[in-house]
Short mmCIF file of C-alpha atoms and ligand atoms in Angstrom, two decimals:
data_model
loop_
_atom_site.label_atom_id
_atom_site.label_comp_id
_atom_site.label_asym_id
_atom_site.label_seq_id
_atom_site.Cartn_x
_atom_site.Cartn_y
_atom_site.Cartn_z
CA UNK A 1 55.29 -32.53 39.27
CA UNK A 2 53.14 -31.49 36.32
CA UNK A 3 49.63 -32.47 36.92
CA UNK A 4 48.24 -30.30 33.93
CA UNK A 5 45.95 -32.41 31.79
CA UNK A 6 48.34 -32.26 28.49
CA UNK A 7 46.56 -30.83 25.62
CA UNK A 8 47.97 -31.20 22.15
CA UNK A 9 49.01 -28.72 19.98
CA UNK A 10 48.94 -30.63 16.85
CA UNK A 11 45.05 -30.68 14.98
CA UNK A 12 44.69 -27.20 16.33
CA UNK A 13 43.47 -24.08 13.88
CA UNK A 14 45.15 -20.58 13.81
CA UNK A 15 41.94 -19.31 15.77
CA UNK A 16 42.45 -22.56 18.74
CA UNK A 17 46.00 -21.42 19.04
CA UNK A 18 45.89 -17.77 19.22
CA UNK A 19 43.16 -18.46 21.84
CA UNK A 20 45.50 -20.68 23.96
CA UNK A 21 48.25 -17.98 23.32
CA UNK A 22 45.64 -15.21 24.98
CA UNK A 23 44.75 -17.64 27.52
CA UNK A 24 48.18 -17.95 28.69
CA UNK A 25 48.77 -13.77 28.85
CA UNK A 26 50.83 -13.95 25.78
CA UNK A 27 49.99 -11.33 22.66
CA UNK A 28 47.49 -12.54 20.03
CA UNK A 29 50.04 -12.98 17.72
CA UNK A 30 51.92 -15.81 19.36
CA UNK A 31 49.31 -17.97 18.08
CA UNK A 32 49.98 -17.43 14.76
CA UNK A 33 53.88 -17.87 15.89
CA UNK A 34 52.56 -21.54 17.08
CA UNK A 35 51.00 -22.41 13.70
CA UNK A 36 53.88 -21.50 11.48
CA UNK A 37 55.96 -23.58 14.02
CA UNK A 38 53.95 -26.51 14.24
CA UNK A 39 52.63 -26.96 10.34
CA UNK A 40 55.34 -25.25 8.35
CA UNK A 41 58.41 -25.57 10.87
CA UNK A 42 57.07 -28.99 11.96
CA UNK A 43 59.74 -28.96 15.57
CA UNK A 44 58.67 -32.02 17.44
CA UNK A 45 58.70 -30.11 21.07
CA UNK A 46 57.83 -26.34 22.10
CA UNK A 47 61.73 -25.61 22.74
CA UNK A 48 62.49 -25.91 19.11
CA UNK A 49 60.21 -22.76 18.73
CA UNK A 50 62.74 -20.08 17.79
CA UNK A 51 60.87 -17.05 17.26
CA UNK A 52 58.94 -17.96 21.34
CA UNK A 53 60.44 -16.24 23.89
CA UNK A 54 62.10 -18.97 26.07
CA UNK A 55 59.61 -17.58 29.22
CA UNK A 56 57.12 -19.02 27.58
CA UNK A 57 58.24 -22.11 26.15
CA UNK A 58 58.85 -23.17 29.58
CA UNK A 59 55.57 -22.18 30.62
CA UNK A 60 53.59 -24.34 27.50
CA UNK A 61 54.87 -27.02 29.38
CA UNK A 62 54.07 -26.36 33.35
CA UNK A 63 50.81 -25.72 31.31
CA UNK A 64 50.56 -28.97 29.66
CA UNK A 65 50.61 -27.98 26.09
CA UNK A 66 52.53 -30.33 24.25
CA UNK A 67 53.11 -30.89 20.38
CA UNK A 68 52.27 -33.68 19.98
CA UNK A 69 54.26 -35.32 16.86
CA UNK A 70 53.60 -39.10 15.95
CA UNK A 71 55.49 -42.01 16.03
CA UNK A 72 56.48 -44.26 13.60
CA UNK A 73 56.27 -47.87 15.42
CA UNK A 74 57.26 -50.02 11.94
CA UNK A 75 58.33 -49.20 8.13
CA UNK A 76 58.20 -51.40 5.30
CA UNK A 77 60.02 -50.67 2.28
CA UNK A 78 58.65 -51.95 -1.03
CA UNK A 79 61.23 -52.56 -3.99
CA UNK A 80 59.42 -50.14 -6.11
CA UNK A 81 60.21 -47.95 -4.04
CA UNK A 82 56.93 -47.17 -1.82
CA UNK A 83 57.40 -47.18 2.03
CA UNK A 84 54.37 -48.54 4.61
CA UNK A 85 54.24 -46.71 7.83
CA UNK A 86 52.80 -48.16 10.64
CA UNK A 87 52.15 -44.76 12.84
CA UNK A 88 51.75 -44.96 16.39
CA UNK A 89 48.75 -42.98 18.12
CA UNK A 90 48.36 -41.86 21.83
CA UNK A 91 46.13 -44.74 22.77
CA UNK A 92 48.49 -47.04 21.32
CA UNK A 93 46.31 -47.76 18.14
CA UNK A 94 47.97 -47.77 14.68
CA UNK A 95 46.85 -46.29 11.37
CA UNK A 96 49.20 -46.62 8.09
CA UNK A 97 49.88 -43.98 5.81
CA UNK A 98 51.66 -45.22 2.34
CA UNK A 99 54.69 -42.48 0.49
CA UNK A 100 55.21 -43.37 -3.45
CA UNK A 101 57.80 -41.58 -4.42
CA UNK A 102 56.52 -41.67 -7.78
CA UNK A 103 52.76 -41.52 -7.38
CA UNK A 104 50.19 -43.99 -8.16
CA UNK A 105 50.13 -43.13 -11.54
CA UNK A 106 46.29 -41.65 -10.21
CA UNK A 107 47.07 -38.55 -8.72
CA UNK A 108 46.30 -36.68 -12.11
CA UNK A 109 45.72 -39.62 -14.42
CA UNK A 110 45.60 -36.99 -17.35
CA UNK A 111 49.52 -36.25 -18.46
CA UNK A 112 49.45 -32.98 -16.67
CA UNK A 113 52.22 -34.79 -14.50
CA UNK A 114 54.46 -35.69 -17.69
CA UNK A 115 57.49 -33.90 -17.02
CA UNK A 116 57.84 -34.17 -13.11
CA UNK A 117 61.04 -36.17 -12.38
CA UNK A 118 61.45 -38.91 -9.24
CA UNK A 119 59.80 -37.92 -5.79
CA UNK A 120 58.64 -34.73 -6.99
CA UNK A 121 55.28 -36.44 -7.61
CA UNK A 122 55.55 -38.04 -4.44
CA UNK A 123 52.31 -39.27 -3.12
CA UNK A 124 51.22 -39.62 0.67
CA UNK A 125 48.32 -41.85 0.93
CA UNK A 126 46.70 -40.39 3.77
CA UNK A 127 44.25 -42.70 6.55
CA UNK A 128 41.16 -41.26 7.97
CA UNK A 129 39.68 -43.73 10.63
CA UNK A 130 41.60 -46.60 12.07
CA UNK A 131 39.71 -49.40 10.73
CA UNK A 132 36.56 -49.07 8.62
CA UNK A 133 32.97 -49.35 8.62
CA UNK A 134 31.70 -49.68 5.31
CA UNK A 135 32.48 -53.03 4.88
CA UNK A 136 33.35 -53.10 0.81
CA UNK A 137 34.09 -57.34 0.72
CA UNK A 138 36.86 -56.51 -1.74
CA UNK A 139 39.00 -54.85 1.31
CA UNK A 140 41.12 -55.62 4.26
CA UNK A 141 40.86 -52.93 5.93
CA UNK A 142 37.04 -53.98 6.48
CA UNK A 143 37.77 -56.85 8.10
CA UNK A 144 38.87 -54.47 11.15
CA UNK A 145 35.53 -52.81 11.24
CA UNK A 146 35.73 -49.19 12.60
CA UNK A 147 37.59 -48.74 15.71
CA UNK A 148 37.56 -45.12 16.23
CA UNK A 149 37.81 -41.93 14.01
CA UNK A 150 41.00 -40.01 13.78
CA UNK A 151 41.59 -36.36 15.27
CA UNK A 152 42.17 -33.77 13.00
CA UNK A 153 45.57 -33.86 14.85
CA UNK A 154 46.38 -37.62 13.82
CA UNK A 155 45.71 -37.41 10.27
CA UNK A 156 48.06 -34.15 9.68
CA UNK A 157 49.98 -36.07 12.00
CA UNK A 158 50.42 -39.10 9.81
CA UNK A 159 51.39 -36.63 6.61
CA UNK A 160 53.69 -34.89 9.33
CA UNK A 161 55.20 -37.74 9.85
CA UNK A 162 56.06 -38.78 7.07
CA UNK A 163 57.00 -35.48 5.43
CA UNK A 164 59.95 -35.51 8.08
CA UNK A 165 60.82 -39.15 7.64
CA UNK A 166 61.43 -38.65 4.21
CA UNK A 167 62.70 -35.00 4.69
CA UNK A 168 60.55 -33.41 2.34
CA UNK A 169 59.13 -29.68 2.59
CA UNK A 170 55.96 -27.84 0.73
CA UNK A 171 54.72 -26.09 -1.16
CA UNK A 172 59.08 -26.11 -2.84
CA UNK A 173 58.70 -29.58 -2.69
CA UNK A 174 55.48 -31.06 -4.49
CA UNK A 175 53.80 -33.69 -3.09
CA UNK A 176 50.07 -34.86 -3.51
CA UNK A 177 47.89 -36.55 -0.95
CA UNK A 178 45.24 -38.98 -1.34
CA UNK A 179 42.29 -39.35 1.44
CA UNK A 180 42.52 -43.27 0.29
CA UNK A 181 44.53 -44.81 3.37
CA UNK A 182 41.88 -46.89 5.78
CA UNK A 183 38.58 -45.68 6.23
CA UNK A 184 36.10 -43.88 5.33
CA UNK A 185 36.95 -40.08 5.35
CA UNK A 186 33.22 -38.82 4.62
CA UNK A 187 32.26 -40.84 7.78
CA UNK A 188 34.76 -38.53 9.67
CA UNK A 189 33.56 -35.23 8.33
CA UNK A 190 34.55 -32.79 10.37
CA UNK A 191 38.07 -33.84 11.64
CA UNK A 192 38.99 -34.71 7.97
CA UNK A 193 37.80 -31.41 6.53
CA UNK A 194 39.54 -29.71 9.33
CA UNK A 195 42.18 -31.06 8.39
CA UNK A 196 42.49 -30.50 4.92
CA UNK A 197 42.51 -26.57 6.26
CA UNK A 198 45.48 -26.80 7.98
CA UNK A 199 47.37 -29.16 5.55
CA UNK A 200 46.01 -26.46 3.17
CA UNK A 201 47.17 -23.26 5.00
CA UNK A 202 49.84 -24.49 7.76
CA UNK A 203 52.07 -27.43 5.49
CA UNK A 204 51.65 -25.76 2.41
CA UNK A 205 49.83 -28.25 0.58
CA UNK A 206 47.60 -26.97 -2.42
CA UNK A 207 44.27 -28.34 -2.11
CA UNK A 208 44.15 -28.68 -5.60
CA UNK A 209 47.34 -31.56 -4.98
CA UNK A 210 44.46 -33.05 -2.67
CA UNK A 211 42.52 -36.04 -3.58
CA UNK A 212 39.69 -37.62 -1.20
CA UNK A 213 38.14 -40.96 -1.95
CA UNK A 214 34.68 -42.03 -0.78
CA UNK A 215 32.82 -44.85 -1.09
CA UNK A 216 29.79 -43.33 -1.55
CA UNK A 217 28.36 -41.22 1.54
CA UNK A 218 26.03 -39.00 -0.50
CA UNK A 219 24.67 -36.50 2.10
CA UNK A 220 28.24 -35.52 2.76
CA UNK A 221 29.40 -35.28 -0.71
CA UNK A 222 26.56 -32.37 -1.11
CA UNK A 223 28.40 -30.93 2.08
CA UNK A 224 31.72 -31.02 0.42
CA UNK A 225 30.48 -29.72 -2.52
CA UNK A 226 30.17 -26.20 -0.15
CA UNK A 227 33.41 -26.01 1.37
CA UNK A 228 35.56 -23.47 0.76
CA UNK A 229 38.60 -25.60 0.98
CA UNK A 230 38.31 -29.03 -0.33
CA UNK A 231 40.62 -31.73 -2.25
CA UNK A 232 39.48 -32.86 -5.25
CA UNK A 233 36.65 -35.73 -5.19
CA UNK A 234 37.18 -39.60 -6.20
CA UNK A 235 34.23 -42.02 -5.98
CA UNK A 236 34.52 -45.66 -5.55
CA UNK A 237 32.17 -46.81 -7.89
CA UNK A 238 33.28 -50.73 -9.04
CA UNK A 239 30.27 -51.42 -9.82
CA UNK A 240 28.14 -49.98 -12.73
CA UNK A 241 24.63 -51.71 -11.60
CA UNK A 242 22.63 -51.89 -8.38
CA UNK A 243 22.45 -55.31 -8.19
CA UNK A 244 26.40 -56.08 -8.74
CA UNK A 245 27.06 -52.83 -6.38
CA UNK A 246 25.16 -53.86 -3.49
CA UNK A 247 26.80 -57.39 -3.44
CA UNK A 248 30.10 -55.80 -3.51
CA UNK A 249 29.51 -52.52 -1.40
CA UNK A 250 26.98 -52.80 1.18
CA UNK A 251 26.51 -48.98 1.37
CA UNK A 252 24.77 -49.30 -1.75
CA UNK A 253 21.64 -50.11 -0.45
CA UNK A 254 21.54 -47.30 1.51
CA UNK A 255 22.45 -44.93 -1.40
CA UNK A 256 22.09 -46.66 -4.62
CA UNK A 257 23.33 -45.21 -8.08
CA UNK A 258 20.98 -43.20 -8.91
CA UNK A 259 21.35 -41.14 -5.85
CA UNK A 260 24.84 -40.87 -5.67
CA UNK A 261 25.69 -40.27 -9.45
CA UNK A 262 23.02 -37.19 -8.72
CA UNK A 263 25.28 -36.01 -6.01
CA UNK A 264 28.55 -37.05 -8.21
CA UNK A 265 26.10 -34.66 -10.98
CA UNK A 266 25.38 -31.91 -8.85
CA UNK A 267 29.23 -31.61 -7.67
CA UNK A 268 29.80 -28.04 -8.29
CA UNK A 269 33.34 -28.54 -10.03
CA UNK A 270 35.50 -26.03 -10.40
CA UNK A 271 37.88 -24.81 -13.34
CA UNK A 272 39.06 -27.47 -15.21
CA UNK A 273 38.74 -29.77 -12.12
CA UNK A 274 37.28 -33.36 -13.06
CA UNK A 275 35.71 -36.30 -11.16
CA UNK A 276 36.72 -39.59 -10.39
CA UNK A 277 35.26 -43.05 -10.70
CA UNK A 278 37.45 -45.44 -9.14
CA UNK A 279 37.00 -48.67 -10.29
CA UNK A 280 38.24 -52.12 -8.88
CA UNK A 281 38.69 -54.32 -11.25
CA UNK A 282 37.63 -57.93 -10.23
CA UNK A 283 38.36 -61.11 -11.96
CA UNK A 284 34.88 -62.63 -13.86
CA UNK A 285 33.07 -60.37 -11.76
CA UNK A 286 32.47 -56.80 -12.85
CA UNK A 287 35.50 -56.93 -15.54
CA UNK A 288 33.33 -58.22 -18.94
CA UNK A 289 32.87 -56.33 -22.57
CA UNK A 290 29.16 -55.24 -20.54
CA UNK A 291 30.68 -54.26 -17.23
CA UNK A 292 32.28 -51.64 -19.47
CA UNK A 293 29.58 -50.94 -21.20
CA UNK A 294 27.46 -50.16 -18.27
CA UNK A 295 30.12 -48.22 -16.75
CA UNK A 296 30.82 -45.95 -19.92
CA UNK A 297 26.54 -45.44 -19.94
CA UNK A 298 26.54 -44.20 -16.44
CA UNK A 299 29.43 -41.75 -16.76
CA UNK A 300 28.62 -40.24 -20.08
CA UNK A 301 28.37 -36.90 -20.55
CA UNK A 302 30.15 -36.13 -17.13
CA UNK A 303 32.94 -33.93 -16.61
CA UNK A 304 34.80 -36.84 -15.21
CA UNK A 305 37.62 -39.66 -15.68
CA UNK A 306 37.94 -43.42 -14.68
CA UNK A 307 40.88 -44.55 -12.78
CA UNK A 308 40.82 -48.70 -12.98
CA UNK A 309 42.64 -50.60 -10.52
CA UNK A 310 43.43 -54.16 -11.12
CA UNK A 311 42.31 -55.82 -7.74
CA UNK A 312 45.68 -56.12 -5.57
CA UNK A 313 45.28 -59.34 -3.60
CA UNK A 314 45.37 -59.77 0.47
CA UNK A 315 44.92 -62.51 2.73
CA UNK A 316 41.57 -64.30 2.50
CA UNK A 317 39.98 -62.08 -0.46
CA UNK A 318 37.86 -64.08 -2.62
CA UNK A 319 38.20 -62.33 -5.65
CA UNK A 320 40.50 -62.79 -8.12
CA UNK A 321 43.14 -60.31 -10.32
CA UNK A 322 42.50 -59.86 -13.66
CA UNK A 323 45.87 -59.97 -15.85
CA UNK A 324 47.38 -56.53 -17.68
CA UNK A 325 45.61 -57.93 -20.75
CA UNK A 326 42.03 -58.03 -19.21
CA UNK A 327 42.69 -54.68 -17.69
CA UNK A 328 43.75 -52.85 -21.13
CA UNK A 329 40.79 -54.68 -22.79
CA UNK A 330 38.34 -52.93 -20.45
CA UNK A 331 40.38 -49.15 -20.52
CA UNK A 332 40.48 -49.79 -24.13
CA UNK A 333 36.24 -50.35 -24.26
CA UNK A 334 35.94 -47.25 -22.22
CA UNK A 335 37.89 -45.40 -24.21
CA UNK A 336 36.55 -46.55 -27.49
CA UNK A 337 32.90 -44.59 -25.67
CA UNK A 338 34.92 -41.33 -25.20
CA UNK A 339 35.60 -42.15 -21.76
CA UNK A 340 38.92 -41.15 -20.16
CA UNK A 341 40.19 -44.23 -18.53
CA UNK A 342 43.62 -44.81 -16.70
CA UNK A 343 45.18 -47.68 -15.15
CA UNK A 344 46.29 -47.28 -11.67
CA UNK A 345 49.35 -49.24 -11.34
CA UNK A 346 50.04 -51.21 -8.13
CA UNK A 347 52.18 -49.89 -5.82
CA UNK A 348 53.86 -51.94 -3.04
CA UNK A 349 51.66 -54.81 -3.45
CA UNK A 350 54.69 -56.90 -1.94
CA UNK A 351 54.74 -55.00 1.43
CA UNK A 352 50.88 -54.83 1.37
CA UNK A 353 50.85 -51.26 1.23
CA UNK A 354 48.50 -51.24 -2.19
CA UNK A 355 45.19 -49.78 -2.07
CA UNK A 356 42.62 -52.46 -0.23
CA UNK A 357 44.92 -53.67 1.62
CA UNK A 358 46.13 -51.82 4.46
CA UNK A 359 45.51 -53.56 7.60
CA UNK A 360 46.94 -53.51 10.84
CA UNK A 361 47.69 -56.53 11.83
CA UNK A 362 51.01 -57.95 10.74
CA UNK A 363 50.99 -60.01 7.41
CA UNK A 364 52.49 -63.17 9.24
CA UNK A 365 49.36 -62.89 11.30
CA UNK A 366 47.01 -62.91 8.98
N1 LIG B 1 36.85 -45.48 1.93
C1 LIG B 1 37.33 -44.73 0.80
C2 LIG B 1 38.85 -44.56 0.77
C3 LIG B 1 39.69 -45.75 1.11
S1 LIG B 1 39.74 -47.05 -0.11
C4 LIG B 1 36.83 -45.37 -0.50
O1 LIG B 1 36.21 -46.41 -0.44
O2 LIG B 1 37.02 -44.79 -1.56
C5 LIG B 1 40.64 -46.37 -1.45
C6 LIG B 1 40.43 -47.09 -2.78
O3 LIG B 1 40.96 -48.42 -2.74
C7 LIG B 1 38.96 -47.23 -3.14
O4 LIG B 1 38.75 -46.85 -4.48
C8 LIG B 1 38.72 -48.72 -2.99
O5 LIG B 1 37.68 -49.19 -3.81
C9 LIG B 1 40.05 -49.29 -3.38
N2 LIG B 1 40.29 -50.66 -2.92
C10 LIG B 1 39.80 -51.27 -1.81
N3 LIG B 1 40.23 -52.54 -1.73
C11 LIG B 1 41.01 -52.74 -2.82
C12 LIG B 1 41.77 -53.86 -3.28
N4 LIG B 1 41.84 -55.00 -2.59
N5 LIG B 1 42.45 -53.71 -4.44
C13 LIG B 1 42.42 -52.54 -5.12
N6 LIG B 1 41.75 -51.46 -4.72
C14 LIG B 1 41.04 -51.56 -3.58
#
């Protein structure tokens, strides 16, 4: 009987493998032999490790080291073409990780994707907690609260998952991830940035394909600011004014406007990489000629764009969705103040897999 503790491979750097490897009597570079396996290779068990000598494959598991792969408990296809995972975790929670096949129209929001045919813009939208904590009233996933923070393991887990699902390899194959699944990935620092370092390095994603989304968690914007490796950064602003902000977002009255457009100001950007203002367009709420006004005011003079997202409805939201016209209106005010604006479009509103609206319960239950 095997009464190792199991210990999972998965989530693990170059330097946390190599030292298992050493640990175990095996040469230093067997660790880098167990990276390339588990982030490029992506084998779901030890014995699918070709270049290993069998001796020790059999002795990762008398030693408990396992892989580790998730499971997908449920899939929901959309007719546009998006897929919702439900992905099953060790303790038997569930996160959801979204794959549109032909983006989110977001991803680069500039026409530098013009060009790209079918899923080779493919987008994984990527969660980082399971539930949230910061409570935005415009969300479902708030309505969880925070449960727990993912491992590093479990979120390159979920794009793991899915990469193999869909049987789809970087860097030959492009694919861009967003950091905009459920929660809030500043409020999970550490695992998420560790993350990004092996999505970076091990699965071949460019960080520059990378896009986090944050709320607003100032201190540790100025902390992503300094890492070496880091996606590209998206702000959830929907709000142009304190007042409005706070109402919507909470987390606003811990860090208002003023301090986080200093941190979105001080962002040390690098070449030709912009900013993001996401911006959730609400129905007779923040959606009027001076919403846009305000909004266009606060961004000016920014290296930045605005990515507008019509408000994609869920179970017991109060707010309503303005129509395409309203939405065009407002891009059409922002750009009239030189302010690159983009509509988002929905994707797989019908499976609930839009933005907002992942949640983990089961629609009929909701
Ligand atoms: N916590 C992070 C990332 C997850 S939310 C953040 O807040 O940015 C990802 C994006 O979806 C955010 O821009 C958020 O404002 C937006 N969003 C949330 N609920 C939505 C809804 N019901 N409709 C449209 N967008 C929504």
């Amino acid at each position: 009987m095997n009464t190792q503790p199991q210990t999972t491979l998965l989530g693990l750097d170059l330097e946390e493998l190599t030292r298992i490897a050493e640990e175990a009597g095996e040469p230093a570079y067997r660790g880098r032999q167990l990276f390339e396996a588990l982030y490029r290779g992506r084998v779901s068990s030890a014995d699918e490790i070709s270049t290993i000598p069998k001796s020790f494959r059999h002795r990762m598991g008398e030693l408990g080291l396992a892989v580790g792969l998730l499971g997908i408990d449920r899939k929901f296809l959309s007719r546009d073409g998006t897929v919702r995972y439900l992905v099953g975790l060790e303790d038997s929670e569930t996160v959801e990780t979204v794959w549109m096949p032909e983006g989110d129209g977001g991803e680069e929001g500039d026409g530098s994707d013009a060009g790209e045919r079918g899923w080779r813009r493919a987008t994984i939208c990527v969660s980082s907690q399971v539930g949230c904590a910061v409570n935005c009233q415009f969300c479902l996933t708030a309505r969880l609260g925070v449960r727990r923070n993912l491992t590093a393991g479990e979120i390159v887990g979920q794009v793991i998952a899915v990469l193999n699902d869909q049987n789809v390899s970087p860097p030959l194959e492009r694919v861009n991830l967003v950091f905009m699944g459920m929660g809030e990935p500043l409020l999970n620092y550490e695992n998420f940035v560790k993350a990004v370092r092996i999505l970076v390095s091990g699965v071949g994603i460019p960080e520059s394909r990378m896009t986090v989304s944050t709320a607003g968690i100032v201190p540790r914007i100025y902390d992503l600011g300094g890492e070496a490796i880091r996606p590209k950064l998206a702000i959830s602003l929907t709000a142009a004014n304190d007042e409005l902000r706070s109402r919507l977002m909470p987390l606003n009255r811990k860090w208002n406007l003023a301090k986080l457009m200093l941190a979105a100001r001080e962002f040390p950007l690098r070449n030709r990489e912009k900013l993001t203002f996401e911006y959730v367009l609400l129905g007779g709420t923040n959606d009027s000629r001076e919403h846009a006004r305000e909004l266009a005011e606060l961004v000016r003079g920014m290296r930045a764009k605005v990515n507008l997202i019509a408000l994609n409805p869920g179970p017991g939201l109060e707010f309503g969705t303005p129509d395409e016209p309203a939405v065009l209106a407002f891009q059409q005010l922002l750009l009239a103040s030189g302010i690159p604006a983009f509509v988002r479009r929905p994707r797989g509103r019908d499976i609930y897999a839009a933005c907002g609206q992942l949640k983990r319960t089961l629609e009929a239950a909701t």
